Amino acid sequence: MAFLSSRSRRPGVSRSATSSRGTRSSTLSPIRVVLLIVVASCLFFYFAAAVIISRKASASVDVIGTTGGATAAVVEQHNTGSHEQKIKNEFIRGSQKEEKEEEVDIPVIQSPKVESGSDTTTTMTKEQSRHEHSSVGKTEARIASPTEYKLSAFIEPINQEHWKVKPLPARMTTSVDLKKMDFENVNSCSRLPEQWPTSEEDSPTNKDPFLPWIHDVFPSADGKYIQFIAQNKRRCQTGKLMGEVKKFMQPNVALFQHVPVKRIKADNDGDNNDGDDESSSTQYRLASHEEADSDGVETRFICRFKPSMKETLSVHNLNYDYHTMRKQYRATFTEEGFDNHMIWSSQLIFKCPVPESLQESIRLGKTVVNDYATQFVDLIPIRTPPRYGKPTEYLPPRLFKDDNTWKPDEEWGKSHILPSIENSGRWENIPICKPSLMQYPDEAVIEDLVKHDAEMAELAQKNEKKNKLIACTWTSSSFKTRGGRTEVSDGDTRLLQWLEFNKMVGVDHVYIYDNSGAFSDTASLKPITDRFPDFVTRINWPAKVCNNNKGNGDNKGERSSQYAATMDCHLRFGAHSDWLASYGDYHFTCFIIFPF
């Protein structure tokens, strides 16, 4: 009785008073116990649910940067107007705090404006442009919202008959002559390689071969360059009926050859040789090596960064003609297109120098918010005919001291001015994502360091040689070999054995370029790679069409974009390892690495 009465009494009531109720009190005590248990359970689940909801809400907030104690936060974007207003208010409060700081002004991310049915690309007004240039030195960079820019291609008509005229006539195209292709689905940094329009159906290169056939884009680890991985699409044309297509695709091989340019003014507003300020008034003239600007001696593309609108000139990773000379071949390309045996001309690799004011934020991955890029680059090809002579006929001065036999003044003239960017065919709004080790971290801890601690992120980036030996491979759950001789259908089994072997022999990390999606919407090697979370990084690589068929047979096979995947892996991850092995998952190799 003592146990029952003590459990059933209410607060403030003595034991004697409770026990004086006798039998009635004892009868009701079990019921009260049950009621108390029910009430306690309800309260427990209520508070547990509140905690879970609170955690989910806090998880949707991503802190993107801190400077001088001020923090800018971005909440997950929704299309509802009320939610956009909340986001806008957060940024306003962040900017108000920043006004009090004397040293640095943090750029404010604008809330995206979603217009139903809108199919136009937002452009910068003159007033916005003036604001950008007036704020140089106060901010690191203006950051665009994820929906402000979308990937587009502007198709420019090509008249190859003009190539026969000496000097080369200046192009008179205007924006009215250009046809625009939009790619709204290219909007995720983590899925960028698989979203690029590389297929026959949607590739703008098929309509304008001066537009490079891009497969991947990423910044260098130091944030100083934007690296492009493209392919020579002219090599993909095979079989007996390739003649006319090869002729039409000639501009694609011209992109492998450098051209010198010099900046000029389109008006009399003043000198602007550096191209940093009022870049919209800067145009370019084809020039000789001696006349060209220092950064324009060996280039092929104009790179325009957004939203800053600053311009730089591209740089090839290697000189293809010089490589041909070292190989002792007669020419890098032939007019007929019979040059597939020169494998070094299969991949077009080049990079855009990043303006100094953007390098640090790109290096630390601060320009990517919730997997969306907030910085972009336009790529404007400099359109000149390909050179089919000896590889030594027009090498740059750093590689060839003798007089060149190819004379730019005779071929182009001394006053060949390129059309303005807005009147030129181009790639526009290419996303600038995170450096490779941030985009594809092989250890979860690195991603956390980069996300939450800028100082530790910097240390992680300085430690470039993360591994002793890494391996790169292109593979697929199924594919056909060149000419359709054989078909592989057990790619998952092969890969599992290959990964277990490489882990056993001491490879530190493996990068898998999974091409399964090129043949099926459901096939994937992810179930295999997921078994090795700390050992394997999988990049979805569904690019199809080109296998660089050396024999020019009618059947191209389905070894899709294997060379591009290999080059991508080398340039993305090679700098972070002492050694890199590249081979197929049907090769089993043992490594002996001697210390230096």
CSV table of C-alpha atoms in Angstrom, one decimal, residues 97-459:
chain,number,residue,atom,x,y,z
A,97,LYS,CA,26.1,44.3,-41.1
A,98,GLU,CA,28.8,44.4,-43.7
A,99,GLU,CA,28.4,48.2,-44.2
A,100,LYS,CA,29.8,48.6,-40.7
A,101,GLU,CA,33.0,46.9,-41.7
A,102,GLU,CA,35.8,49.2,-42.9
A,103,GLU,CA,38.1,46.7,-44.6
A,104,VAL,CA,36.1,44.4,-46.9
A,105,ASP,CA,32.6,44.6,-48.4
A,106,ILE,CA,31.1,41.1,-48.8
A,107,PRO,CA,29.2,40.6,-52.0
A,108,VAL,CA,25.5,39.9,-51.5
A,109,ILE,CA,23.8,37.1,-53.3
A,110,GLN,CA,20.6,38.2,-54.9
A,111,SER,CA,17.4,36.1,-54.5
A,112,PRO,CA,16.5,34.5,-57.9
A,113,LYS,CA,13.5,35.9,-59.8
A,114,VAL,CA,11.6,33.0,-61.4
A,115,GLU,CA,9.3,34.0,-64.2
A,116,SER,CA,6.9,31.4,-65.4
A,117,GLY,CA,7.2,30.8,-69.1
A,118,SER,CA,10.2,33.0,-69.4
A,119,ASP,CA,12.7,31.9,-72.1
A,120,THR,CA,15.1,34.8,-72.2
A,121,THR,CA,18.6,35.1,-70.8
A,122,THR,CA,19.1,37.9,-68.3
A,123,THR,CA,21.6,40.5,-69.6
A,124,MET,CA,23.5,43.2,-67.8
A,125,THR,CA,22.2,46.8,-68.4
A,126,LYS,CA,24.6,49.7,-68.9
A,127,GLU,CA,23.7,51.0,-65.4
A,128,GLN,CA,24.5,47.6,-63.9
A,129,SER,CA,27.8,47.5,-65.8
A,130,ARG,CA,28.8,50.9,-64.5
A,131,HIS,CA,28.0,49.8,-61.0
A,132,GLU,CA,30.2,46.7,-61.4
A,133,HIS,CA,33.2,48.8,-62.6
A,134,SER,CA,32.7,51.4,-59.9
A,135,SER,CA,32.8,48.8,-57.2
A,136,VAL,CA,36.1,47.3,-58.3
A,137,GLY,CA,38.4,47.2,-55.2
A,138,LYS,CA,35.5,47.2,-52.7
A,139,THR,CA,34.2,43.7,-53.4
A,140,GLU,CA,35.7,40.4,-54.4
A,141,ALA,CA,33.1,39.8,-57.1
A,142,ARG,CA,29.4,40.2,-57.6
A,143,ILE,CA,27.7,36.9,-57.2
A,144,ALA,CA,24.9,35.9,-59.5
A,145,SER,CA,21.9,34.0,-58.5
A,146,PRO,CA,21.5,30.4,-59.8
A,147,THR,CA,18.6,31.3,-62.1
A,148,GLU,CA,20.1,34.6,-63.4
A,149,TYR,CA,22.2,32.9,-66.1
A,150,LYS,CA,21.7,29.7,-68.1
A,151,LEU,CA,23.9,27.9,-70.6
A,152,SER,CA,23.4,29.0,-74.2
A,153,ALA,CA,25.0,28.6,-77.5
A,154,PHE,CA,24.9,31.2,-80.3
A,155,ILE,CA,25.2,29.7,-83.7
A,156,GLU,CA,26.9,31.8,-86.3
A,157,PRO,CA,26.6,31.0,-90.1
A,158,ILE,CA,29.9,30.0,-91.8
A,159,ASN,CA,30.9,30.7,-95.4
A,160,GLN,CA,33.9,28.7,-96.2
A,161,GLU,CA,34.1,30.4,-99.6
A,162,HIS,CA,35.5,33.4,-97.9
A,163,TRP,CA,38.5,31.4,-96.9
A,164,LYS,CA,39.7,31.4,-100.5
A,165,VAL,CA,40.0,35.2,-100.5
A,166,LYS,CA,43.4,36.8,-99.5
A,167,PRO,CA,43.5,38.7,-97.3
A,168,LEU,CA,40.7,37.1,-95.3
A,169,PRO,CA,37.5,39.3,-95.4
A,170,ALA,CA,36.3,40.6,-92.1
A,171,ARG,CA,33.1,39.0,-90.8
A,172,MET,CA,30.1,41.3,-90.9
A,173,THR,CA,27.7,39.3,-88.8
A,174,THR,CA,25.4,40.9,-86.3
A,175,SER,CA,23.3,39.6,-83.4
A,176,VAL,CA,20.4,39.2,-85.8
A,177,ASP,CA,22.3,36.6,-87.8
A,178,LEU,CA,22.8,34.4,-84.7
A,179,LYS,CA,20.6,31.5,-83.6
A,180,LYS,CA,20.4,30.8,-79.9
A,181,MET,CA,20.2,27.4,-78.3
A,182,ASP,CA,19.4,27.2,-74.6
A,183,PHE,CA,20.4,24.3,-72.3
A,184,GLU,CA,18.4,24.9,-69.1
A,185,ASN,CA,19.2,21.5,-67.7
A,186,VAL,CA,22.9,22.2,-67.3
A,187,ASN,CA,22.5,23.6,-63.8
A,188,SER,CA,24.2,21.3,-61.3
A,189,CYS,CA,27.9,21.4,-60.5
A,190,SER,CA,28.0,17.9,-59.1
A,191,ARG,CA,26.4,16.6,-62.4
A,192,LEU,CA,28.1,18.9,-64.9
A,193,PRO,CA,29.9,16.2,-67.0
A,194,GLU,CA,26.7,14.2,-67.4
A,195,GLN,CA,24.6,17.2,-68.3
A,196,TRP,CA,26.8,18.7,-71.1
A,197,PRO,CA,25.1,18.6,-74.5
A,198,THR,CA,27.5,16.2,-76.2
A,199,SER,CA,25.1,14.0,-78.2
A,200,GLU,CA,24.3,14.2,-81.9
A,201,GLU,CA,20.8,15.5,-81.2
A,202,ASP,CA,21.7,18.5,-79.0
A,203,SER,CA,25.3,19.4,-79.6
A,204,PRO,CA,25.6,22.9,-81.1
A,205,THR,CA,29.0,21.9,-82.6
A,206,ASN,CA,27.0,20.1,-85.3
A,207,LYS,CA,25.5,23.4,-86.4
A,208,ASP,CA,28.5,25.6,-85.8
A,209,PRO,CA,31.9,23.7,-85.8
A,210,PHE,CA,33.7,26.7,-84.5
A,211,LEU,CA,32.0,26.0,-81.1
A,212,PRO,CA,34.2,23.5,-79.3
A,213,TRP,CA,32.7,20.1,-78.5
A,214,ILE,CA,33.0,20.5,-74.7
A,215,HIS,CA,32.8,17.6,-72.4
A,216,ASP,CA,33.9,19.1,-69.0
A,217,VAL,CA,34.9,22.4,-67.4
A,218,PHE,CA,36.5,22.9,-64.1
A,219,PRO,CA,38.8,25.4,-62.3
A,220,SER,CA,42.4,24.6,-61.4
A,221,ALA,CA,43.3,24.0,-57.8
A,222,ASP,CA,44.9,27.4,-57.4
A,223,GLY,CA,41.8,29.2,-59.0
A,224,LYS,CA,44.0,30.8,-61.7
A,225,TYR,CA,42.5,29.0,-64.7
A,226,ILE,CA,39.3,27.5,-66.0
A,227,GLN,CA,40.2,24.2,-67.7
A,228,PHE,CA,38.2,23.0,-70.8
A,229,ILE,CA,38.1,19.4,-72.0
A,230,ALA,CA,36.8,19.2,-75.6
A,231,GLN,CA,37.1,16.7,-78.4
A,232,ASN,CA,37.9,16.9,-82.1
A,233,LYS,CA,34.5,16.2,-83.5
A,234,ARG,CA,35.7,16.0,-87.1
A,235,ARG,CA,37.4,12.7,-86.2
A,236,CYS,CA,34.0,11.2,-85.3
A,237,GLN,CA,32.9,11.2,-89.0
A,238,THR,CA,33.5,7.7,-90.3
A,239,GLY,CA,32.5,5.5,-93.2
A,240,LYS,CA,32.2,6.0,-97.0
A,241,LEU,CA,30.0,9.1,-96.9
A,242,MET,CA,32.2,11.2,-94.6
A,243,GLY,CA,33.5,13.6,-97.3
A,244,GLU,CA,30.9,16.5,-97.1
A,245,VAL,CA,30.7,16.2,-93.3
A,246,LYS,CA,34.5,16.4,-93.0
A,247,LYS,CA,34.5,19.5,-95.1
A,248,PHE,CA,31.8,21.2,-93.0
A,249,MET,CA,33.6,20.3,-89.8
A,250,GLN,CA,36.9,21.9,-90.8
A,251,PRO,CA,36.5,24.8,-88.3
A,252,ASN,CA,36.6,22.3,-85.5
A,253,VAL,CA,40.3,21.5,-86.2
A,254,ALA,CA,41.2,25.2,-86.6
A,255,LEU,CA,40.5,25.5,-82.9
A,256,PHE,CA,43.7,23.5,-82.2
A,257,GLN,CA,45.9,26.2,-83.9
A,258,HIS,CA,46.8,29.4,-82.2
A,259,VAL,CA,46.2,32.9,-83.6
A,260,PRO,CA,47.8,36.2,-82.3
A,261,VAL,CA,45.5,39.1,-81.6
A,262,LYS,CA,45.9,42.7,-80.4
A,263,ARG,CA,43.3,44.7,-78.4
A,264,ILE,CA,41.9,47.9,-80.0
A,265,LYS,CA,39.3,50.4,-79.0
A,266,ALA,CA,35.9,50.5,-80.7
A,267,ASP,CA,35.5,54.2,-79.8
A,268,ASN,CA,37.6,57.1,-78.5
A,269,ASP,CA,36.9,56.8,-74.8
A,270,GLY,CA,40.5,56.3,-74.0
A,271,ASP,CA,43.2,53.7,-73.8
A,272,ASN,CA,42.0,50.2,-72.7
A,273,ASN,CA,44.8,47.8,-73.6
A,274,ASP,CA,44.4,45.8,-70.4
A,275,GLY,CA,40.8,45.0,-71.1
A,276,ASP,CA,39.8,45.2,-67.4
A,277,ASP,CA,37.6,48.4,-67.5
A,278,GLU,CA,34.8,49.1,-69.9
A,279,SER,CA,35.5,45.8,-71.6
A,280,SER,CA,32.4,46.2,-73.8
A,281,SER,CA,34.3,48.8,-75.8
A,282,THR,CA,37.3,46.6,-76.4
A,283,GLN,CA,37.6,44.7,-79.7
A,284,TYR,CA,40.4,42.6,-81.2
A,285,ARG,CA,42.4,42.6,-84.4
A,286,LEU,CA,44.2,39.7,-86.0
A,287,ALA,CA,47.9,40.4,-85.7
A,288,SER,CA,51.4,39.0,-86.2
A,289,HIS,CA,53.4,37.5,-83.3
A,290,GLU,CA,55.4,40.8,-83.0
A,291,GLU,CA,52.3,43.1,-82.9
A,292,ALA,CA,50.2,41.0,-80.6
A,293,ASP,CA,49.5,41.8,-77.0
A,294,SER,CA,51.7,39.8,-74.6
A,295,ASP,CA,48.8,37.6,-73.5
A,296,GLY,CA,47.5,37.4,-77.1
A,297,VAL,CA,50.5,35.8,-78.9
A,298,GLU,CA,49.1,32.3,-78.7
A,299,THR,CA,45.4,32.2,-78.2
A,300,ARG,CA,42.1,31.0,-79.8
A,301,PHE,CA,39.3,32.1,-77.6
A,302,ILE,CA,38.1,35.3,-75.9
A,303,CYS,CA,37.0,34.5,-72.3
A,304,ARG,CA,34.4,36.8,-70.8
A,305,PHE,CA,33.6,36.3,-67.1
A,306,LYS,CA,30.3,37.1,-65.6
A,307,PRO,CA,28.9,39.0,-63.7
A,308,SER,CA,32.2,41.1,-63.7
A,309,MET,CA,32.3,41.2,-67.6
A,310,LYS,CA,36.1,41.1,-67.4
A,311,GLU,CA,37.9,39.5,-70.4
A,312,THR,CA,41.0,37.3,-70.8
A,313,LEU,CA,42.5,35.4,-73.7
A,314,SER,CA,42.7,31.6,-73.7
A,315,VAL,CA,45.9,29.4,-73.6
A,316,HIS,CA,46.3,26.0,-75.1
A,317,ASN,CA,47.7,23.4,-72.7
A,318,LEU,CA,50.2,22.3,-75.5
A,319,ASN,CA,51.1,23.4,-79.0
A,320,TYR,CA,49.7,20.7,-81.3
A,321,ASP,CA,51.8,21.8,-84.3
A,322,TYR,CA,55.0,21.6,-82.3
A,323,HIS,CA,54.0,18.1,-81.1
A,324,THR,CA,53.5,17.1,-84.8
A,325,MET,CA,57.0,18.4,-85.6
A,326,ARG,CA,58.5,16.4,-82.8
A,327,LYS,CA,56.8,13.3,-84.1
A,328,GLN,CA,58.2,14.1,-87.6
A,329,TYR,CA,54.8,14.1,-89.3
A,330,ARG,CA,54.1,16.2,-92.4
A,331,ALA,CA,51.0,18.1,-91.1
A,332,THR,CA,48.8,18.2,-88.1
A,333,PHE,CA,45.6,18.1,-90.1
A,334,THR,CA,44.8,17.5,-93.8
A,335,GLU,CA,42.0,19.1,-95.8
A,336,GLU,CA,40.6,15.7,-96.7
A,337,GLY,CA,40.4,14.7,-93.0
A,338,PHE,CA,42.7,11.6,-93.2
A,339,ASP,CA,44.5,12.4,-89.9
A,340,ASN,CA,42.9,10.2,-87.3
A,341,HIS,CA,46.2,8.3,-86.8
A,342,MET,CA,47.6,11.4,-85.0
A,343,ILE,CA,46.1,10.6,-81.7
A,344,TRP,CA,47.4,13.8,-80.0
A,345,SER,CA,44.9,15.8,-82.1
A,346,SER,CA,41.9,13.9,-80.7
A,347,GLN,CA,41.5,16.1,-77.5
A,348,LEU,CA,41.2,19.9,-77.5
A,349,ILE,CA,42.5,21.1,-74.1
A,350,PHE,CA,42.8,24.7,-73.3
A,351,LYS,CA,42.2,27.1,-70.4
A,352,CYS,CA,40.9,30.6,-69.7
A,353,PRO,CA,43.0,32.7,-67.2
A,354,VAL,CA,40.8,33.9,-64.3
A,355,PRO,CA,40.9,37.6,-63.5
A,356,GLU,CA,42.9,38.2,-60.3
A,357,SER,CA,40.0,39.5,-58.3
A,358,LEU,CA,38.1,36.2,-58.7
A,359,GLN,CA,40.9,33.7,-58.1
A,360,GLU,CA,40.7,33.4,-54.4
A,361,SER,CA,36.9,32.9,-54.2
A,362,ILE,CA,37.0,30.3,-57.0
A,363,ARG,CA,40.0,28.6,-55.3
A,364,LEU,CA,38.1,28.2,-52.1
A,365,GLY,CA,34.8,27.1,-53.8
A,366,LYS,CA,32.9,30.1,-52.4
A,367,THR,CA,31.3,30.9,-55.8
A,368,VAL,CA,29.2,27.7,-55.7
A,369,VAL,CA,26.0,27.8,-53.6
A,370,ASN,CA,23.8,24.8,-53.0
A,371,ASP,CA,25.5,23.0,-56.0
A,372,TYR,CA,24.8,26.0,-58.3
A,373,ALA,CA,27.4,28.2,-59.8
A,374,THR,CA,27.3,31.9,-59.3
A,375,GLN,CA,30.2,32.8,-61.6
A,376,PHE,CA,30.2,32.1,-65.3
A,377,VAL,CA,32.4,32.4,-68.4
A,378,ASP,CA,31.5,33.0,-72.0
A,379,LEU,CA,33.7,31.4,-74.7
A,380,ILE,CA,34.1,33.3,-78.0
A,381,PRO,CA,36.1,31.5,-80.7
A,382,ILE,CA,38.4,33.5,-82.9
A,383,ARG,CA,37.3,32.3,-86.4
A,384,THR,CA,40.0,31.8,-88.9
A,385,PRO,CA,40.5,29.0,-91.4
A,386,PRO,CA,42.7,26.0,-90.4
A,387,ARG,CA,46.3,25.8,-91.6
A,388,TYR,CA,47.1,22.6,-93.5
A,389,GLY,CA,50.8,23.2,-94.2
A,390,LYS,CA,53.9,21.9,-92.4
A,391,PRO,CA,53.7,22.1,-88.6
A,392,THR,CA,56.6,24.5,-88.6
A,393,GLU,CA,55.0,27.1,-90.9
A,394,TYR,CA,53.6,29.2,-88.1
A,395,LEU,CA,55.1,28.2,-84.7
A,396,PRO,CA,55.2,30.9,-82.0
A,397,PRO,CA,58.5,32.7,-81.3
A,398,ARG,CA,59.2,30.7,-78.1
A,399,LEU,CA,59.3,27.5,-80.1
A,400,PHE,CA,60.7,28.5,-83.4
A,401,LYS,CA,63.3,31.2,-84.1
A,402,ASP,CA,63.5,31.1,-87.9
A,403,ASP,CA,61.2,33.1,-90.1
A,404,ASN,CA,57.8,31.4,-90.6
A,405,THR,CA,56.7,30.6,-94.1
A,406,TRP,CA,53.0,31.4,-93.3
A,407,LYS,CA,52.6,35.2,-93.4
A,408,PRO,CA,49.7,36.6,-91.3
A,409,ASP,CA,49.7,40.0,-93.1
A,410,GLU,CA,49.1,38.3,-96.4
A,411,GLU,CA,46.6,35.8,-95.1
A,412,TRP,CA,44.6,38.1,-92.8
A,413,GLY,CA,45.6,41.6,-93.7
A,414,LYS,CA,46.8,44.3,-91.3
A,415,SER,CA,43.3,45.6,-90.3
A,416,HIS,CA,41.2,42.5,-89.8
A,417,ILE,CA,39.0,43.4,-86.8
A,418,LEU,CA,36.8,40.8,-85.2
A,419,PRO,CA,33.1,41.5,-84.6
A,420,SER,CA,32.1,42.5,-81.1
A,421,ILE,CA,31.2,39.7,-78.7
A,422,GLU,CA,27.5,40.3,-78.9
A,423,ASN,CA,27.7,39.9,-82.7
A,424,SER,CA,29.8,36.7,-82.6
A,425,GLY,CA,28.9,33.0,-82.3
A,426,ARG,CA,29.8,31.8,-78.8
A,427,TRP,CA,29.2,29.6,-75.8
A,428,GLU,CA,27.6,31.7,-73.1
A,429,ASN,CA,27.2,31.3,-69.3
A,430,ILE,CA,29.4,28.3,-68.8
A,431,PRO,CA,29.2,27.5,-65.1
A,432,ILE,CA,32.4,27.8,-63.0
A,433,CYS,CA,32.2,25.1,-60.3
A,434,LYS,CA,34.5,24.1,-57.5
A,435,PRO,CA,38.1,22.8,-57.9
A,436,SER,CA,38.3,19.0,-58.4
A,437,LEU,CA,39.1,17.9,-54.9
A,438,MET,CA,36.2,19.9,-53.5
A,439,GLN,CA,33.8,18.8,-56.2
A,440,TYR,CA,34.8,15.1,-55.9
A,441,PRO,CA,36.4,14.7,-52.4
A,442,ASP,CA,37.9,11.3,-51.8
A,443,GLU,CA,37.6,11.9,-48.1
A,444,ALA,CA,34.5,13.3,-46.4
A,445,VAL,CA,36.6,15.3,-43.9
A,446,ILE,CA,38.1,17.4,-46.7
A,447,GLU,CA,34.6,18.5,-47.8
A,448,ASP,CA,33.8,19.5,-44.2
A,449,LEU,CA,37.0,21.5,-43.8
A,450,VAL,CA,36.4,23.4,-47.0
A,451,LYS,CA,32.8,24.1,-46.1
A,452,HIS,CA,33.2,25.3,-42.5
A,453,ASP,CA,36.8,26.4,-42.0
A,454,ALA,CA,38.5,28.6,-44.6
A,455,GLU,CA,41.9,28.3,-42.9
A,456,MET,CA,41.8,24.6,-42.9
A,457,ALA,CA,40.5,24.6,-46.5
A,458,GLU,CA,43.6,26.6,-47.5
A,459,LEU,CA,45.8,24.0,-45.8
